[in-house]
mmCIF file of C-alpha atoms and ligand atoms in Angstrom:
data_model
loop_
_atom_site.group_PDB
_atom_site.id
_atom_site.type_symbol
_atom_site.label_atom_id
_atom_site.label_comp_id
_atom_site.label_asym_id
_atom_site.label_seq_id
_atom_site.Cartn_x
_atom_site.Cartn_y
_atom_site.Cartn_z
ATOM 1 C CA UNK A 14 0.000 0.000 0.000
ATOM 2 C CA UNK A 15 1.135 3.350 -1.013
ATOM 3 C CA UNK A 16 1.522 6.106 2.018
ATOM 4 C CA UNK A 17 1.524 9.103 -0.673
ATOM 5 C CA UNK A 18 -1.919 10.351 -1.091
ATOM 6 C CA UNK A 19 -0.585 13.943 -2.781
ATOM 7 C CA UNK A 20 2.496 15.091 -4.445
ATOM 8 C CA UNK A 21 3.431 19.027 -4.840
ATOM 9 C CA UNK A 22 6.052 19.884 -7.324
ATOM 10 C CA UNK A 23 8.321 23.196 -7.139
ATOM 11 C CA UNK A 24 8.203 24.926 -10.638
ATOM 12 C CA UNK A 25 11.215 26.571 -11.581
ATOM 13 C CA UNK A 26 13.816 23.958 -11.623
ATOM 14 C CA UNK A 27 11.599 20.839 -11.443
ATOM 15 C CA UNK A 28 9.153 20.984 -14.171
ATOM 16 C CA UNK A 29 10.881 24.022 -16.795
ATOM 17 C CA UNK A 30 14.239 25.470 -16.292
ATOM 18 C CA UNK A 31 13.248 29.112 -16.398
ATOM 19 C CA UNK A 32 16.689 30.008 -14.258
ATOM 20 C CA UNK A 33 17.658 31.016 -17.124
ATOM 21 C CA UNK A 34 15.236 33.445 -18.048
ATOM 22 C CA UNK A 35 15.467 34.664 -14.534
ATOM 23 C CA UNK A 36 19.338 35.501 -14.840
ATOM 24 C CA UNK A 37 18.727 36.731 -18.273
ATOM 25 C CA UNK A 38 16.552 39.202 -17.262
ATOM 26 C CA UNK A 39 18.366 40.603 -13.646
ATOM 27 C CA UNK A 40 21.623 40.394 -15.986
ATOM 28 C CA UNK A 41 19.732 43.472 -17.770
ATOM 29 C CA UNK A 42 18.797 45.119 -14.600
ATOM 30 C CA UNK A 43 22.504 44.949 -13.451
ATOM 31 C CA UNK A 44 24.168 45.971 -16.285
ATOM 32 C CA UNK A 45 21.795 48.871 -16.434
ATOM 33 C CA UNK A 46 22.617 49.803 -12.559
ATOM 34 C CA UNK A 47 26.494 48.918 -13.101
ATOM 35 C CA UNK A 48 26.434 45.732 -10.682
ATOM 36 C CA UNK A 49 28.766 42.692 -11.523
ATOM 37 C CA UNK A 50 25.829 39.650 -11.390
ATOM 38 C CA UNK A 51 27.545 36.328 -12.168
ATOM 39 C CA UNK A 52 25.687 33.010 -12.898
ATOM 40 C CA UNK A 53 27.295 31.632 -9.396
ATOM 41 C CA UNK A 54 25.172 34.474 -7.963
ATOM 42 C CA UNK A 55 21.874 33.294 -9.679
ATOM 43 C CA UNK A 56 22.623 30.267 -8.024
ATOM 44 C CA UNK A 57 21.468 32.190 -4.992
ATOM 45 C CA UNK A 58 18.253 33.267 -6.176
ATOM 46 C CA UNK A 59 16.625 29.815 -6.776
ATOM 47 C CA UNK A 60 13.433 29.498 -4.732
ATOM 48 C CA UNK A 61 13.930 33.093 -3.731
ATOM 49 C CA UNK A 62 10.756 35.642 -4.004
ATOM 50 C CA UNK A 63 11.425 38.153 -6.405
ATOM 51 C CA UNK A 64 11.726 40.972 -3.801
ATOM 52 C CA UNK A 65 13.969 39.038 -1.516
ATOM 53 C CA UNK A 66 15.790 38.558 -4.985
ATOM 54 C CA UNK A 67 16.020 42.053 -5.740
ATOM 55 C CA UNK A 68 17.235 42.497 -2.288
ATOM 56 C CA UNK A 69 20.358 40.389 -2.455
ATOM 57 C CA UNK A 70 21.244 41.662 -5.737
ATOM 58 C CA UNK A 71 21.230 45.025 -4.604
ATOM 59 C CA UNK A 72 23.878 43.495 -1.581
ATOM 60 C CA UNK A 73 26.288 41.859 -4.096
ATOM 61 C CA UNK A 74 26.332 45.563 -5.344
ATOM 62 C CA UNK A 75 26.676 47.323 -2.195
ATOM 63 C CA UNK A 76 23.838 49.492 -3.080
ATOM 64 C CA UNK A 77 20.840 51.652 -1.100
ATOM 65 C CA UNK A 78 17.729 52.218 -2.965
ATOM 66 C CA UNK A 79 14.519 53.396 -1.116
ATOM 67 C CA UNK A 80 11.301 51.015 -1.837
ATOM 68 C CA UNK A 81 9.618 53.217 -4.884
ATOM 69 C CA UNK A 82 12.606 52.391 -6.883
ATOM 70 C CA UNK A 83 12.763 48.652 -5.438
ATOM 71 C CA UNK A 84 9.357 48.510 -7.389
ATOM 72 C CA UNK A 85 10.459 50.312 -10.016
ATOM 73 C CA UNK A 86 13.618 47.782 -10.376
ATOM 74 C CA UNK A 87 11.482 44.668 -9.966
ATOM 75 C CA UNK A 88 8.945 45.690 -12.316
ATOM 76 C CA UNK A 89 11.409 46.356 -15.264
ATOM 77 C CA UNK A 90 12.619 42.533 -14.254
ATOM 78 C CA UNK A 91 9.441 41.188 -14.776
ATOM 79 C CA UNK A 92 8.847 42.840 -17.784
ATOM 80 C CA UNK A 93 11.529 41.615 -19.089
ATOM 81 C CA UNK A 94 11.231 38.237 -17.784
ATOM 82 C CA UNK A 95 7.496 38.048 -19.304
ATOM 83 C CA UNK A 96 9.182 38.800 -22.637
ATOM 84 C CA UNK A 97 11.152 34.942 -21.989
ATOM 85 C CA UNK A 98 8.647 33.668 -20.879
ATOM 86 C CA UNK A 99 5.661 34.791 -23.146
ATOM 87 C CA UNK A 100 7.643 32.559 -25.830
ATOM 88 C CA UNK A 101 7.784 29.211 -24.342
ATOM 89 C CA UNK A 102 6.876 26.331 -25.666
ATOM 90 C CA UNK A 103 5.480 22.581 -24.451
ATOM 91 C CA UNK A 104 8.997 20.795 -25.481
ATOM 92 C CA UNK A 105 10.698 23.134 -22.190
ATOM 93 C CA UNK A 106 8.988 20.465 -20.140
ATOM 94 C CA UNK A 107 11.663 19.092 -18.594
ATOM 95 C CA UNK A 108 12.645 15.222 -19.782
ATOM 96 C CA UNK A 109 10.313 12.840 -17.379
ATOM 97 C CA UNK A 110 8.178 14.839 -15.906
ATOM 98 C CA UNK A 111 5.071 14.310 -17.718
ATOM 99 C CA UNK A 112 5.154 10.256 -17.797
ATOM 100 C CA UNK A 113 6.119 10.546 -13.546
ATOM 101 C CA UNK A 114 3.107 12.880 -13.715
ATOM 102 C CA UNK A 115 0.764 10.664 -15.562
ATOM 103 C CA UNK A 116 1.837 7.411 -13.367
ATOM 104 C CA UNK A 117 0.796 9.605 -10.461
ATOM 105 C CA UNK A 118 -2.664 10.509 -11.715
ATOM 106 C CA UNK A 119 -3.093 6.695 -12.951
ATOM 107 C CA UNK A 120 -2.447 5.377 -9.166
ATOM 108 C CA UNK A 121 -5.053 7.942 -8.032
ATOM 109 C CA UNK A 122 -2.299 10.411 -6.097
ATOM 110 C CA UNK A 123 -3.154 14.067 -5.894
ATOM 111 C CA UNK A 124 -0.643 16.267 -7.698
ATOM 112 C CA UNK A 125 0.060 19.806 -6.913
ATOM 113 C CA UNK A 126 2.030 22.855 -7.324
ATOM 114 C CA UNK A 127 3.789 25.278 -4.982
ATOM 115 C CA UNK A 128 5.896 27.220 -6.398
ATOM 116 C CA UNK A 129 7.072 30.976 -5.567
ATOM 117 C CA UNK A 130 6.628 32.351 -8.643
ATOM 118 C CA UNK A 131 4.182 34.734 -9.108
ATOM 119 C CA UNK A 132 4.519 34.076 -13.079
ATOM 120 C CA UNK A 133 3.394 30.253 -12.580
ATOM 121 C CA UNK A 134 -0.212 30.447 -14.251
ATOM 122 C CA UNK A 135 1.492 32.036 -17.501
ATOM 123 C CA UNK A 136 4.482 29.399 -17.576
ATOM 124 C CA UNK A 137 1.912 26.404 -17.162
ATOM 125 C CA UNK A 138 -0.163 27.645 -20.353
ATOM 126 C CA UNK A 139 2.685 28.074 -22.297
ATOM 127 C CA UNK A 140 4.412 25.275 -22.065
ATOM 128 C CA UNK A 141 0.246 23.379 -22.173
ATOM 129 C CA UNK A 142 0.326 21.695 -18.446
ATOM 130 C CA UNK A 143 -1.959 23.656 -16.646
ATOM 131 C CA UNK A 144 -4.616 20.774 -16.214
ATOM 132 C CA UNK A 145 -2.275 17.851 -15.399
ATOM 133 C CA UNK A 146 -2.536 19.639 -12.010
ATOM 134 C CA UNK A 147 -5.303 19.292 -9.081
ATOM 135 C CA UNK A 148 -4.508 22.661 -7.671
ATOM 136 C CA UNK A 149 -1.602 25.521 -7.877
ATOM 137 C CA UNK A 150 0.026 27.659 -4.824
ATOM 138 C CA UNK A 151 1.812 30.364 -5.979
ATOM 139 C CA UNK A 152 3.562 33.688 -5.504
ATOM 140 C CA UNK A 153 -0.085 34.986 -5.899
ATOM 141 C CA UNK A 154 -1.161 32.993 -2.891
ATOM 142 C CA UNK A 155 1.400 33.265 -0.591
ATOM 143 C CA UNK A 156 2.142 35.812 2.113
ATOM 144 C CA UNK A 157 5.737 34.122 3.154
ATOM 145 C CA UNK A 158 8.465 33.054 1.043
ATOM 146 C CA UNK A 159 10.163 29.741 1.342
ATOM 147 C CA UNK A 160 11.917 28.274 3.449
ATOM 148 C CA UNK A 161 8.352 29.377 5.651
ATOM 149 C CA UNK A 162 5.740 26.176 4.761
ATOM 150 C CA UNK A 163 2.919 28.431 3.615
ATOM 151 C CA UNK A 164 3.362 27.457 -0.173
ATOM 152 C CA UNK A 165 3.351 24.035 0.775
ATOM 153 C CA UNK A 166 0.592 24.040 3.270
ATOM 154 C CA UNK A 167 -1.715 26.015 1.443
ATOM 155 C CA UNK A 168 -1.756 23.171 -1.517
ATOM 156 C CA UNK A 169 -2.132 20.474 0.352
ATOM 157 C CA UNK A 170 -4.816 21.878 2.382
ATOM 158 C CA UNK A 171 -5.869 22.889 -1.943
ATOM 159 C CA UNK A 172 -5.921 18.849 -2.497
ATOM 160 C CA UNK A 173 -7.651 17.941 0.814
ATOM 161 C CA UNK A 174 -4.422 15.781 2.069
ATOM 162 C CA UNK A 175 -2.933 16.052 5.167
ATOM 163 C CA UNK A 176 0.771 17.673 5.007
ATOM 164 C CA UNK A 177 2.301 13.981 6.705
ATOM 165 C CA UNK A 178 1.026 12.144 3.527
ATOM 166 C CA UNK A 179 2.677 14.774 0.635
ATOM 167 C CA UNK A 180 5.853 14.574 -1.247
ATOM 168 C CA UNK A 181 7.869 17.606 -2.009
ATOM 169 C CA UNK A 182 9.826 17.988 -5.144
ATOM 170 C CA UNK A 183 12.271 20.659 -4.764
ATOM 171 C CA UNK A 184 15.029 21.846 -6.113
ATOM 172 C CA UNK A 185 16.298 24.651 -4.057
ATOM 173 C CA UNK A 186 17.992 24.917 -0.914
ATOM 174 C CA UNK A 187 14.999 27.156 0.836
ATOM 175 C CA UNK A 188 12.147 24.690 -0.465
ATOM 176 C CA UNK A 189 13.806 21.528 0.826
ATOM 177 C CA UNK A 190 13.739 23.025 4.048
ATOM 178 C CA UNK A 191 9.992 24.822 3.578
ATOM 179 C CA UNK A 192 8.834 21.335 2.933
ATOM 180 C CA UNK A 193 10.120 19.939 6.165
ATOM 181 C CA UNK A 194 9.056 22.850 8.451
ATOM 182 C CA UNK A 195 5.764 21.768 6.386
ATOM 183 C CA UNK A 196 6.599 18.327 8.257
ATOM 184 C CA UNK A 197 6.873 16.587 4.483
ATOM 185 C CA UNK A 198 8.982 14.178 3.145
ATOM 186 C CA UNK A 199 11.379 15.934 0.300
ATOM 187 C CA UNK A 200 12.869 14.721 -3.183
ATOM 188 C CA UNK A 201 15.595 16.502 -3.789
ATOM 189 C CA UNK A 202 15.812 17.251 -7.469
ATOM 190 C CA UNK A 203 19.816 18.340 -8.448
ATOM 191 C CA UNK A 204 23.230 17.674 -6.876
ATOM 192 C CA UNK A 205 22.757 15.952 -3.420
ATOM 193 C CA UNK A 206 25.458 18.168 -2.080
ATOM 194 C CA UNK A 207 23.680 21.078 -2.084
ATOM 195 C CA UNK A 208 20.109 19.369 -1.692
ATOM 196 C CA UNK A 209 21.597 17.702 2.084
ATOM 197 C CA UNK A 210 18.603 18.362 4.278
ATOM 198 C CA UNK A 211 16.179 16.345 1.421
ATOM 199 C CA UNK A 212 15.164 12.686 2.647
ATOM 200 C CA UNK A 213 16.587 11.475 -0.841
ATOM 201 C CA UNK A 214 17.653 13.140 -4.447
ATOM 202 C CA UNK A 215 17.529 12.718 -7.675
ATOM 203 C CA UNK A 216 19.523 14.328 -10.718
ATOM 204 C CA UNK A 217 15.787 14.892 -12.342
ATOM 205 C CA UNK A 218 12.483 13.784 -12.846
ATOM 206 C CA UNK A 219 13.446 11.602 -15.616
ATOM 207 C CA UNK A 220 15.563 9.324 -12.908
ATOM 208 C CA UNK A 221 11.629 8.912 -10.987
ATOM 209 C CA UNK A 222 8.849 7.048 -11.165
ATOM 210 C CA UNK A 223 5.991 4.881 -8.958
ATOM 211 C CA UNK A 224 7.933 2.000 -7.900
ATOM 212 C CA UNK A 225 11.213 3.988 -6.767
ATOM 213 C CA UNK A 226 8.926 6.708 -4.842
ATOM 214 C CA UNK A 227 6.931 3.858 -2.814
ATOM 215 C CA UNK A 228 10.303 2.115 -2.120
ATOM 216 C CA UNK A 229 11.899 5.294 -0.857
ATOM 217 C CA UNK A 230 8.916 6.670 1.305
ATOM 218 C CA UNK A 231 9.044 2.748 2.827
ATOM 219 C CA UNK A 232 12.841 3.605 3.676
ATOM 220 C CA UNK A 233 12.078 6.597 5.032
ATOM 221 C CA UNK A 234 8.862 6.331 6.640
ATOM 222 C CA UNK A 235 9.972 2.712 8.856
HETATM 223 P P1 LIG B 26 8.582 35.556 -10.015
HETATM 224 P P2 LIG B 26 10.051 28.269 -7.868
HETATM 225 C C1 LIG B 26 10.947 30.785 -8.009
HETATM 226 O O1 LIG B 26 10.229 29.718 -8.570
HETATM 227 C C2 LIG B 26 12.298 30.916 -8.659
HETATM 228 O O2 LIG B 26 13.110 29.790 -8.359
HETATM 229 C C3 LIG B 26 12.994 32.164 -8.154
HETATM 230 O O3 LIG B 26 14.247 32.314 -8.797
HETATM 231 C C4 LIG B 26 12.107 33.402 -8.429
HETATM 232 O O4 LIG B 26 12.700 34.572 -7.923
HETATM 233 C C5 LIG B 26 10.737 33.178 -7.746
HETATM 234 O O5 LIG B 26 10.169 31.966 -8.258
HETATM 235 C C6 LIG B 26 9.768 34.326 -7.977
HETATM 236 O O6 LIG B 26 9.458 34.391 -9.348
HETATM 237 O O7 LIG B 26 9.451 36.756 -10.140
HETATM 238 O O8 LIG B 26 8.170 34.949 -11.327
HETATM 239 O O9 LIG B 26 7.393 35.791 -9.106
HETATM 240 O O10 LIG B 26 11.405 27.610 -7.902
HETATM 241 O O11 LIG B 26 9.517 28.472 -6.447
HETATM 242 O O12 LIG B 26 9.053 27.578 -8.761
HETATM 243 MG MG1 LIG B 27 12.716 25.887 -7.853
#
């Protein structure tokens, strides 16, 4: 018998790789405010709300901005961000993810997304996967950022299962550890030196599937 009654999947990272698109877009902000952004910083800004973003950018350049232009800064991101993203298309679904997906809804397990973005519902129509899902939490939902649970809470409480019976997929530092304040097992999905606090990890979703998730929540859960 399976214990898994719901799984939630992180978005960025997990299902599309929009980090990209993320760096591409700050790397515009930063050369417009003379700030040296590297892709090792990105790395920092996975899971990350886009304020909070915004806020450690502004750190790596040393620089004090009052809130109108914070706004004003994060708003010409997202602008150009939506330009990226505006022109996905379904083959940026990232290898395995659909199949997993599908074996889920076969063996009657809720499926779920919490991500922080705030971009989520436009990502899942582009890329055509907005109704593989039972519910979304998002960056429009949400009051607290990861690592706080909220994200995670709110969608399981979106797919009527108790937070003890979810799996997290995650694949940044902050959402590992919101799903276990969320008191949920976590997948780590990347390099399992980074991903340490996660109860297991995987390079991707295309290294998943039924049979190893109900032999890795029996490790974990006896
Ligand atoms: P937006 P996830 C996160 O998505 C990204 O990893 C993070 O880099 C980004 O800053 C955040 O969403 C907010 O995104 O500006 O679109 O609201 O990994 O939680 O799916
Ligand atoms: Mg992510």
């Amino acid at each position: 018998m399976m214990h898994t009654a719901a799984c939630i999947f992180d978005l960025d990272g997990v299902i599309v790789d929009t980090a990209r698109y993320h760096f591409l877009a700050w790397k515009r902000l930063t050369d417009q405010l003379g700030i040296h952004f590297t892709e090792e910083d990105n790395e920092r800004l996975k899971g990350v709300s886009r304020m909070a973003s915004l806020e450690i950018i502004l750190g790596i350049g040393n620089r004090k901005v009052n809130e109108r232009q914070k706004q004003e800064y994060a708003t010409l991101k997202n602008s150009w961000y939506i330009d990226y993203i505006s022109k996905m298309t379904p083959d940026e679904v990232l290898p395995g993810c659909l199949t997993f997906i599908e074996e889920l809804r076969n063996a009657n397990v809720r499926v779920a997304i919490g991500s922080a973005s705030k971009n989520t519902p436009m990502i899942l129509e582009r890329v055509g996967i907005r109704d593989l899902f039972d519910a979304i939490a998002d960056g429009n939902i949400v009051r607290e950022a990861k690592p706080n649970p909220e994200v995670f809470i709110k969608a399981a409480e979106m797919v009527g299962i108790k937070p003890g019976k979810c799996v997290v997929f995650e694949d940044a530092v902050a959402g590992v550890q919101a799903a276990l304040n969320a008191g949920m097992m976590c997948i780590g999905v990347g390099s399992p030196k980074i991903l340490r606090k996660a109860h297991f990890v995987v390079p991707g979703l295309n290294e998943m599937n039924l049979a190893k998730l109900i032999s890795i929540e029996k490790n974990i859960r006896e």
